[in-house]
Amino acid sequence: MKRERVEHSRNSHGSPLRWERPLQSPPTTAKDAALLNGVLMRTKEAPNSSELVTYAPFTLFPTPVPKAVFQQALDVQTHYNSLVDKISQNADFLQEALASTVEVDDFTSRLFKIHKQILKEGSSQSVVLGLNRSDYMLDQKEDGSSALKQIEINTISASFGGLSAGIVCVHKHILKVAGRLEDSMAILDNNPAAGLARAIAKAKELYRSVRAVVLILVSDTERNIYDQRCVEMELMKLNIFTIQRTFEDVHARGSLDKEKRLFIDGMEVAVVYYRNGYVPQQYKSQQDWDTRLMLERSSAIKCPDIATHLTGTKKVQQVLAQPGVLERFFPNELQVVEQIRATFAGLYTLDMGLEGDKTVAMALQDPERYVLKPQREGGGNNIYGSEICKVLQEAKGSDRTMYILMDKIKPTPSHNYLLRRDSPLTISNCLSELGVFGAYVRQGTEMVMNEQVGHLLRTKSSVHADGGVAAGVAVLDNPLLY
Ligand code: ADP
Ligand code: MG
Ligand code: MG
């Protein structure tokens, strides 16, 4: 069998890819470490089988990240939690922010209809559980330093809080094998799943039924199942029982009683944790939409509830970046406003009217400077370069309002080896995206938990403009702070 060999000659002393002692097959060592530490995914061939599994793709080495910007991302997270929570409670704001989007975007419009229905009926649950992940890239400034810029915030099904813990062990091991003991010790411990589980447990406690369970709303095909399992394991450590059900299961066997308590298969549900339902294709028919409505109407604690789901849209992100908007949510907290705003990239409306026309003209003039973003999740949906011109020029009527325009963030590339099943081992020019996990629980008007619970670094080859790990583009990584 041909041995894989990492090229040592390229690695000058001090390079983040350096080996301080010779080694036969670093990629195999790394892959074995990933398998041993549960950095796993199901395969494309057998996406529902736990018989044939593989390692989740990852970088051979951690990626250098400046300490100050990393800390800045951690520090702003509890403010982002508060912001998301405040927006979700402000029906007028959501209505106004999403008005132009719901007119042309069918998916957002369907979510919004559920939101309106719940508003009309009144919420049957005063406990709110939010688990989110705010993602950033480090924009390279002219002086060589970098600025933390938010890409988006995910308020539903934010993933990889589970596999993050394992990838820490993998990189610690690899660095030791490479003779870089000091770097190995510098890799930060990180287990977001534990924090996510703590928040779910807190919410469940407030539901006040010892026997009620946590329902994880899953899809029928899930390659990233081990990431979810990590959260389940963390919950089990806290003696909290989880069940996994699809929209179909809930439709077939779920029901609400007179007090809108949710039951399925004889069990009362305290918390519904969505790991499905964030892209249109996951609603296979009207029946799945009806089921989402039933879950939202129930007195189970939804994570997220429909308003919080809508708060994570790119349109809301764009509206927040307009002057004076953040101040509405933090009227007496100028410092919080500044801290959040410092992470905003340029975001531009495409609403019909003068402002939107200006955005179009700007984009057509220099499309390489921007990203055109629809209201979608999961990676692979954004539009770049000349395609932006095509889409904007061909948009009919108010079609353009399904998108927002955003400044393209240009991080400093770094070199790394991306380890992915059946891919040749080559050194890649890479870009990284840092995510920070937030968890909060509110009961009525009182925040009973508001925390930053860990991070995620994902790295992709710079040949790809878009895409996350699940989309098959980015791979798991760790920051090596400097
Ligand atoms: P999704 O909800 O589909 O993950 P994102 O906003 O995260 O949508 O965009 C997907 C990917 O596109 C990101 O992971 C990132 O690689 C790239 N991307 C998005 N916005 C920008 C931007 N403003 N500048 C550079 N790259 C971006
Ligand atoms: Mg997203
Ligand atoms: Mg994203």
mmCIF file with all atom_site columns, C-alpha atoms in Angstrom, residues 335-466:
data_model
loop_
_atom_site.group_PDB
_atom_site.id
_atom_site.type_symbol
_atom_site.label_atom_id
_atom_site.label_alt_id
_atom_site.label_comp_id
_atom_site.label_asym_id
_atom_site.label_entity_id
_atom_site.label_seq_id
_atom_site.pdbx_PDB_ins_code
_atom_site.Cartn_x
_atom_site.Cartn_y
_atom_site.Cartn_z
_atom_site.occupancy
_atom_site.B_iso_or_equiv
_atom_site.pdbx_formal_charge
_atom_site.auth_seq_id
_atom_site.auth_comp_id
_atom_site.auth_asym_id
_atom_site.auth_atom_id
_atom_site.pdbx_PDB_model_num
ATOM 1   C CA . GLN A 1 335 ? -21.425 49.927 25.186  1.00 0.00 ? 335 GLN A CA 1
ATOM 2   C CA . VAL A 1 336 ? -23.373 46.807 24.276  1.00 0.00 ? 336 VAL A CA 1
ATOM 3   C CA . VAL A 1 337 ? -24.533 48.474 21.066  1.00 0.00 ? 337 VAL A CA 1
ATOM 4   C CA . GLU A 1 338 ? -20.949 49.337 20.189  1.00 0.00 ? 338 GLU A CA 1
ATOM 5   C CA . GLN A 1 339 ? -19.689 45.864 20.988  1.00 0.00 ? 339 GLN A CA 1
ATOM 6   C CA . ILE A 1 340 ? -22.276 44.231 18.748  1.00 0.00 ? 340 ILE A CA 1
ATOM 7   C CA . ARG A 1 341 ? -22.009 46.804 15.961  1.00 0.00 ? 341 ARG A CA 1
ATOM 8   C CA . ALA A 1 342 ? -18.237 46.421 15.808  1.00 0.00 ? 342 ALA A CA 1
ATOM 9   C CA . THR A 1 343 ? -18.817 42.905 14.434  1.00 0.00 ? 343 THR A CA 1
ATOM 10  C CA . PHE A 1 344 ? -21.161 43.981 11.625  1.00 0.00 ? 344 PHE A CA 1
ATOM 11  C CA . ALA A 1 345 ? -20.000 43.872 8.036   1.00 0.00 ? 345 ALA A CA 1
ATOM 12  C CA . GLY A 1 346 ? -21.633 46.159 5.462   1.00 0.00 ? 346 GLY A CA 1
ATOM 13  C CA . LEU A 1 347 ? -25.183 44.916 4.843   1.00 0.00 ? 347 LEU A CA 1
ATOM 14  C CA . TYR A 1 348 ? -27.488 46.455 2.242   1.00 0.00 ? 348 TYR A CA 1
ATOM 15  C CA . THR A 1 349 ? -31.225 46.334 1.599   1.00 0.00 ? 349 THR A CA 1
ATOM 16  C CA . LEU A 1 350 ? -32.673 45.225 -1.705  1.00 0.00 ? 350 LEU A CA 1
ATOM 17  C CA . ASP A 1 351 ? -36.174 46.467 -0.841  1.00 0.00 ? 351 ASP A CA 1
ATOM 18  C CA . MET A 1 352 ? -38.019 48.224 -3.659  1.00 0.00 ? 352 MET A CA 1
ATOM 19  C CA . GLY A 1 353 ? -37.268 51.946 -3.660  1.00 0.00 ? 353 GLY A CA 1
ATOM 20  C CA . LEU A 1 354 ? -34.350 54.302 -3.763  1.00 0.00 ? 354 LEU A CA 1
ATOM 21  C CA . GLU A 1 355 ? -32.186 52.551 -1.164  1.00 0.00 ? 355 GLU A CA 1
ATOM 22  C CA . GLY A 1 356 ? -32.591 49.195 -2.888  1.00 0.00 ? 356 GLY A CA 1
ATOM 23  C CA . ASP A 1 357 ? -31.850 50.746 -6.295  1.00 0.00 ? 357 ASP A CA 1
ATOM 24  C CA . LYS A 1 358 ? -28.637 52.156 -4.861  1.00 0.00 ? 358 LYS A CA 1
ATOM 25  C CA . THR A 1 359 ? -27.662 48.690 -3.615  1.00 0.00 ? 359 THR A CA 1
ATOM 26  C CA . VAL A 1 360 ? -28.269 47.205 -7.064  1.00 0.00 ? 360 VAL A CA 1
ATOM 27  C CA . ALA A 1 361 ? -26.154 49.870 -8.763  1.00 0.00 ? 361 ALA A CA 1
ATOM 28  C CA . MET A 1 362 ? -23.353 49.302 -6.262  1.00 0.00 ? 362 MET A CA 1
ATOM 29  C CA . ALA A 1 363 ? -23.424 45.522 -6.755  1.00 0.00 ? 363 ALA A CA 1
ATOM 30  C CA . LEU A 1 364 ? -23.465 45.778 -10.561 1.00 0.00 ? 364 LEU A CA 1
ATOM 31  C CA . GLN A 1 365 ? -20.492 48.096 -10.526 1.00 0.00 ? 365 GLN A CA 1
ATOM 32  C CA . ASP A 1 366 ? -18.206 45.825 -8.513  1.00 0.00 ? 366 ASP A CA 1
ATOM 33  C CA . PRO A 1 367 ? -19.802 42.428 -7.848  1.00 0.00 ? 367 PRO A CA 1
ATOM 34  C CA . GLU A 1 368 ? -16.560 40.906 -6.538  1.00 0.00 ? 368 GLU A CA 1
ATOM 35  C CA . ARG A 1 369 ? -16.871 43.039 -3.432  1.00 0.00 ? 369 ARG A CA 1
ATOM 36  C CA . TYR A 1 370 ? -20.163 41.482 -2.352  1.00 0.00 ? 370 TYR A CA 1
ATOM 37  C CA . VAL A 1 371 ? -22.144 38.360 -1.550  1.00 0.00 ? 371 VAL A CA 1
ATOM 38  C CA . LEU A 1 372 ? -25.827 38.086 -2.500  1.00 0.00 ? 372 LEU A CA 1
ATOM 39  C CA . LYS A 1 373 ? -27.695 36.093 0.138   1.00 0.00 ? 373 LYS A CA 1
ATOM 40  C CA . PRO A 1 374 ? -31.154 34.507 0.066   1.00 0.00 ? 374 PRO A CA 1
ATOM 41  C CA . GLN A 1 375 ? -33.088 33.493 3.204   1.00 0.00 ? 375 GLN A CA 1
ATOM 42  C CA . ARG A 1 376 ? -31.658 29.982 3.311   1.00 0.00 ? 376 ARG A CA 1
ATOM 43  C CA . GLU A 1 377 ? -29.518 27.821 5.598   1.00 0.00 ? 377 GLU A CA 1
ATOM 44  C CA . GLY A 1 378 ? -27.089 24.966 5.313   1.00 0.00 ? 378 GLY A CA 1
ATOM 45  C CA . GLY A 1 379 ? -24.487 26.446 2.964   1.00 0.00 ? 379 GLY A CA 1
ATOM 46  C CA . GLY A 1 380 ? -24.266 26.544 -0.818  1.00 0.00 ? 380 GLY A CA 1
ATOM 47  C CA . ASN A 1 381 ? -27.074 29.069 -1.367  1.00 0.00 ? 381 ASN A CA 1
ATOM 48  C CA . ASN A 1 382 ? -25.218 32.341 -1.773  1.00 0.00 ? 382 ASN A CA 1
ATOM 49  C CA . ILE A 1 383 ? -24.430 34.066 -5.043  1.00 0.00 ? 383 ILE A CA 1
ATOM 50  C CA . TYR A 1 384 ? -21.050 35.509 -5.974  1.00 0.00 ? 384 TYR A CA 1
ATOM 51  C CA . GLY A 1 385 ? -19.254 37.473 -8.698  1.00 0.00 ? 385 GLY A CA 1
ATOM 52  C CA . SER A 1 386 ? -20.811 37.875 -12.152 1.00 0.00 ? 386 SER A CA 1
ATOM 53  C CA . GLU A 1 387 ? -23.726 35.656 -11.108 1.00 0.00 ? 387 GLU A CA 1
ATOM 54  C CA . ILE A 1 388 ? -24.814 38.521 -8.806  1.00 0.00 ? 388 ILE A CA 1
ATOM 55  C CA . CYS A 1 389 ? -25.234 40.783 -11.847 1.00 0.00 ? 389 CYS A CA 1
ATOM 56  C CA . LYS A 1 390 ? -27.169 38.131 -13.706 1.00 0.00 ? 390 LYS A CA 1
ATOM 57  C CA . VAL A 1 391 ? -29.569 37.515 -10.821 1.00 0.00 ? 391 VAL A CA 1
ATOM 58  C CA . LEU A 1 392 ? -30.151 41.207 -10.118 1.00 0.00 ? 392 LEU A CA 1
ATOM 59  C CA . GLN A 1 393 ? -30.576 42.136 -13.782 1.00 0.00 ? 393 GLN A CA 1
ATOM 60  C CA . GLU A 1 394 ? -33.005 39.304 -14.424 1.00 0.00 ? 394 GLU A CA 1
ATOM 61  C CA . ALA A 1 395 ? -35.036 39.752 -11.223 1.00 0.00 ? 395 ALA A CA 1
ATOM 62  C CA . LYS A 1 396 ? -38.667 40.511 -12.047 1.00 0.00 ? 396 LYS A CA 1
ATOM 63  C CA . GLY A 1 397 ? -40.944 42.802 -10.068 1.00 0.00 ? 397 GLY A CA 1
ATOM 64  C CA . SER A 1 398 ? -39.939 42.722 -6.414  1.00 0.00 ? 398 SER A CA 1
ATOM 65  C CA . ASP A 1 399 ? -38.086 39.389 -6.691  1.00 0.00 ? 399 ASP A CA 1
ATOM 66  C CA . ARG A 1 400 ? -34.831 40.982 -5.560  1.00 0.00 ? 400 ARG A CA 1
ATOM 67  C CA . THR A 1 401 ? -36.247 41.450 -2.069  1.00 0.00 ? 401 THR A CA 1
ATOM 68  C CA . MET A 1 402 ? -35.757 37.753 -1.362  1.00 0.00 ? 402 MET A CA 1
ATOM 69  C CA . TYR A 1 403 ? -32.053 38.590 -1.032  1.00 0.00 ? 403 TYR A CA 1
ATOM 70  C CA . ILE A 1 404 ? -29.848 40.900 0.934   1.00 0.00 ? 404 ILE A CA 1
ATOM 71  C CA . LEU A 1 405 ? -26.430 42.147 -0.192  1.00 0.00 ? 405 LEU A CA 1
ATOM 72  C CA . MET A 1 406 ? -23.393 41.894 2.066   1.00 0.00 ? 406 MET A CA 1
ATOM 73  C CA . ASP A 1 407 ? -19.772 42.987 1.883   1.00 0.00 ? 407 ASP A CA 1
ATOM 74  C CA . LYS A 1 408 ? -17.556 40.040 1.074   1.00 0.00 ? 408 LYS A CA 1
ATOM 75  C CA . ILE A 1 409 ? -15.219 39.335 3.959   1.00 0.00 ? 409 ILE A CA 1
ATOM 76  C CA . LYS A 1 410 ? -11.674 38.611 2.876   1.00 0.00 ? 410 LYS A CA 1
ATOM 77  C CA . PRO A 1 411 ? -9.767  36.686 5.536   1.00 0.00 ? 411 PRO A CA 1
ATOM 78  C CA . THR A 1 412 ? -6.024  36.094 5.387   1.00 0.00 ? 412 THR A CA 1
ATOM 79  C CA . PRO A 1 413 ? -5.522  32.649 3.857   1.00 0.00 ? 413 PRO A CA 1
ATOM 80  C CA . SER A 1 414 ? -3.476  30.016 5.648   1.00 0.00 ? 414 SER A CA 1
ATOM 81  C CA . HIS A 1 415 ? -2.038  26.689 4.506   1.00 0.00 ? 415 HIS A CA 1
ATOM 82  C CA . ASN A 1 416 ? -3.272  23.380 5.779   1.00 0.00 ? 416 ASN A CA 1
ATOM 83  C CA . TYR A 1 417 ? -3.991  19.790 4.801   1.00 0.00 ? 417 TYR A CA 1
ATOM 84  C CA . LEU A 1 418 ? -7.708  19.015 4.614   1.00 0.00 ? 418 LEU A CA 1
ATOM 85  C CA . LEU A 1 419 ? -8.392  15.392 5.502   1.00 0.00 ? 419 LEU A CA 1
ATOM 86  C CA . ARG A 1 420 ? -11.489 14.151 3.785   1.00 0.00 ? 420 ARG A CA 1
ATOM 87  C CA . ARG A 1 421 ? -12.432 10.583 2.907   1.00 0.00 ? 421 ARG A CA 1
ATOM 88  C CA . ASP A 1 422 ? -11.275 9.498  -0.544  1.00 0.00 ? 422 ASP A CA 1
ATOM 89  C CA . SER A 1 423 ? -9.602  12.826 -1.244  1.00 0.00 ? 423 SER A CA 1
ATOM 90  C CA . PRO A 1 424 ? -5.942  13.047 -2.223  1.00 0.00 ? 424 PRO A CA 1
ATOM 91  C CA . LEU A 1 425 ? -3.696  14.653 0.350   1.00 0.00 ? 425 LEU A CA 1
ATOM 92  C CA . THR A 1 426 ? -2.652  18.061 -0.888  1.00 0.00 ? 426 THR A CA 1
ATOM 93  C CA . ILE A 1 427 ? -1.747  21.267 0.801   1.00 0.00 ? 427 ILE A CA 1
ATOM 94  C CA . SER A 1 428 ? -4.589  23.784 0.437   1.00 0.00 ? 428 SER A CA 1
ATOM 95  C CA . ASN A 1 429 ? -4.893  27.504 0.583   1.00 0.00 ? 429 ASN A CA 1
ATOM 96  C CA . CYS A 1 430 ? -7.502  27.858 3.332   1.00 0.00 ? 430 CYS A CA 1
ATOM 97  C CA . LEU A 1 431 ? -10.013 30.285 4.809   1.00 0.00 ? 431 LEU A CA 1
ATOM 98  C CA . SER A 1 432 ? -11.484 29.806 8.274   1.00 0.00 ? 432 SER A CA 1
ATOM 99  C CA . GLU A 1 433 ? -14.762 30.702 9.927   1.00 0.00 ? 433 GLU A CA 1
ATOM 100 C CA . LEU A 1 434 ? -15.098 30.970 13.687  1.00 0.00 ? 434 LEU A CA 1
ATOM 101 C CA . GLY A 1 435 ? -18.393 30.159 15.376  1.00 0.00 ? 435 GLY A CA 1
ATOM 102 C CA . VAL A 1 436 ? -19.355 30.889 18.973  1.00 0.00 ? 436 VAL A CA 1
ATOM 103 C CA . PHE A 1 437 ? -22.157 28.994 20.680  1.00 0.00 ? 437 PHE A CA 1
ATOM 104 C CA . GLY A 1 438 ? -24.680 30.826 22.827  1.00 0.00 ? 438 GLY A CA 1
ATOM 105 C CA . ALA A 1 439 ? -27.223 29.324 25.228  1.00 0.00 ? 439 ALA A CA 1
ATOM 106 C CA . TYR A 1 440 ? -29.905 31.088 27.178  1.00 0.00 ? 440 TYR A CA 1
ATOM 107 C CA . VAL A 1 441 ? -33.093 30.387 29.071  1.00 0.00 ? 441 VAL A CA 1
ATOM 108 C CA . ARG A 1 442 ? -35.709 32.967 29.912  1.00 0.00 ? 442 ARG A CA 1
ATOM 109 C CA . GLN A 1 443 ? -38.674 32.477 32.199  1.00 0.00 ? 443 GLN A CA 1
ATOM 110 C CA . GLY A 1 444 ? -41.246 35.203 31.689  1.00 0.00 ? 444 GLY A CA 1
ATOM 111 C CA . THR A 1 445 ? -39.242 38.396 31.871  1.00 0.00 ? 445 THR A CA 1
ATOM 112 C CA . GLU A 1 446 ? -36.294 36.932 33.737  1.00 0.00 ? 446 GLU A CA 1
ATOM 113 C CA . MET A 1 447 ? -33.154 35.599 32.040  1.00 0.00 ? 447 MET A CA 1
ATOM 114 C CA . VAL A 1 448 ? -32.216 32.618 34.161  1.00 0.00 ? 448 VAL A CA 1
ATOM 115 C CA . MET A 1 449 ? -29.245 31.575 32.023  1.00 0.00 ? 449 MET A CA 1
ATOM 116 C CA . ASN A 1 450 ? -27.241 33.531 29.447  1.00 0.00 ? 450 ASN A CA 1
ATOM 117 C CA . GLU A 1 451 ? -23.906 32.050 28.482  1.00 0.00 ? 451 GLU A CA 1
ATOM 118 C CA . GLN A 1 452 ? -21.266 31.606 25.840  1.00 0.00 ? 452 GLN A CA 1
ATOM 119 C CA . VAL A 1 453 ? -20.699 27.848 25.802  1.00 0.00 ? 453 VAL A CA 1
ATOM 120 C CA . GLY A 1 454 ? -17.880 27.173 23.376  1.00 0.00 ? 454 GLY A CA 1
ATOM 121 C CA . HIS A 1 455 ? -16.620 27.656 19.868  1.00 0.00 ? 455 HIS A CA 1
ATOM 122 C CA . LEU A 1 456 ? -16.191 26.014 16.479  1.00 0.00 ? 456 LEU A CA 1
ATOM 123 C CA . LEU A 1 457 ? -13.537 26.622 13.868  1.00 0.00 ? 457 LEU A CA 1
ATOM 124 C CA . ARG A 1 458 ? -14.285 25.482 10.339  1.00 0.00 ? 458 ARG A CA 1
ATOM 125 C CA . THR A 1 459 ? -11.785 25.737 7.504   1.00 0.00 ? 459 THR A CA 1
ATOM 126 C CA . LYS A 1 460 ? -12.273 25.395 3.768   1.00 0.00 ? 460 LYS A CA 1
ATOM 127 C CA . SER A 1 461 ? -10.165 25.597 0.670   1.00 0.00 ? 461 SER A CA 1
ATOM 128 C CA . SER A 1 462 ? -10.210 29.116 -0.762  1.00 0.00 ? 462 SER A CA 1
ATOM 129 C CA . VAL A 1 463 ? -11.380 27.720 -4.116  1.00 0.00 ? 463 VAL A CA 1
ATOM 130 C CA . HIS A 1 464 ? -14.855 27.452 -2.569  1.00 0.00 ? 464 HIS A CA 1
ATOM 131 C CA . ALA A 1 465 ? -16.737 30.689 -2.027  1.00 0.00 ? 465 ALA A CA 1
ATOM 132 C CA . ASP A 1 466 ? -19.446 29.112 0.076   1.00 0.00 ? 466 ASP A CA 1
#
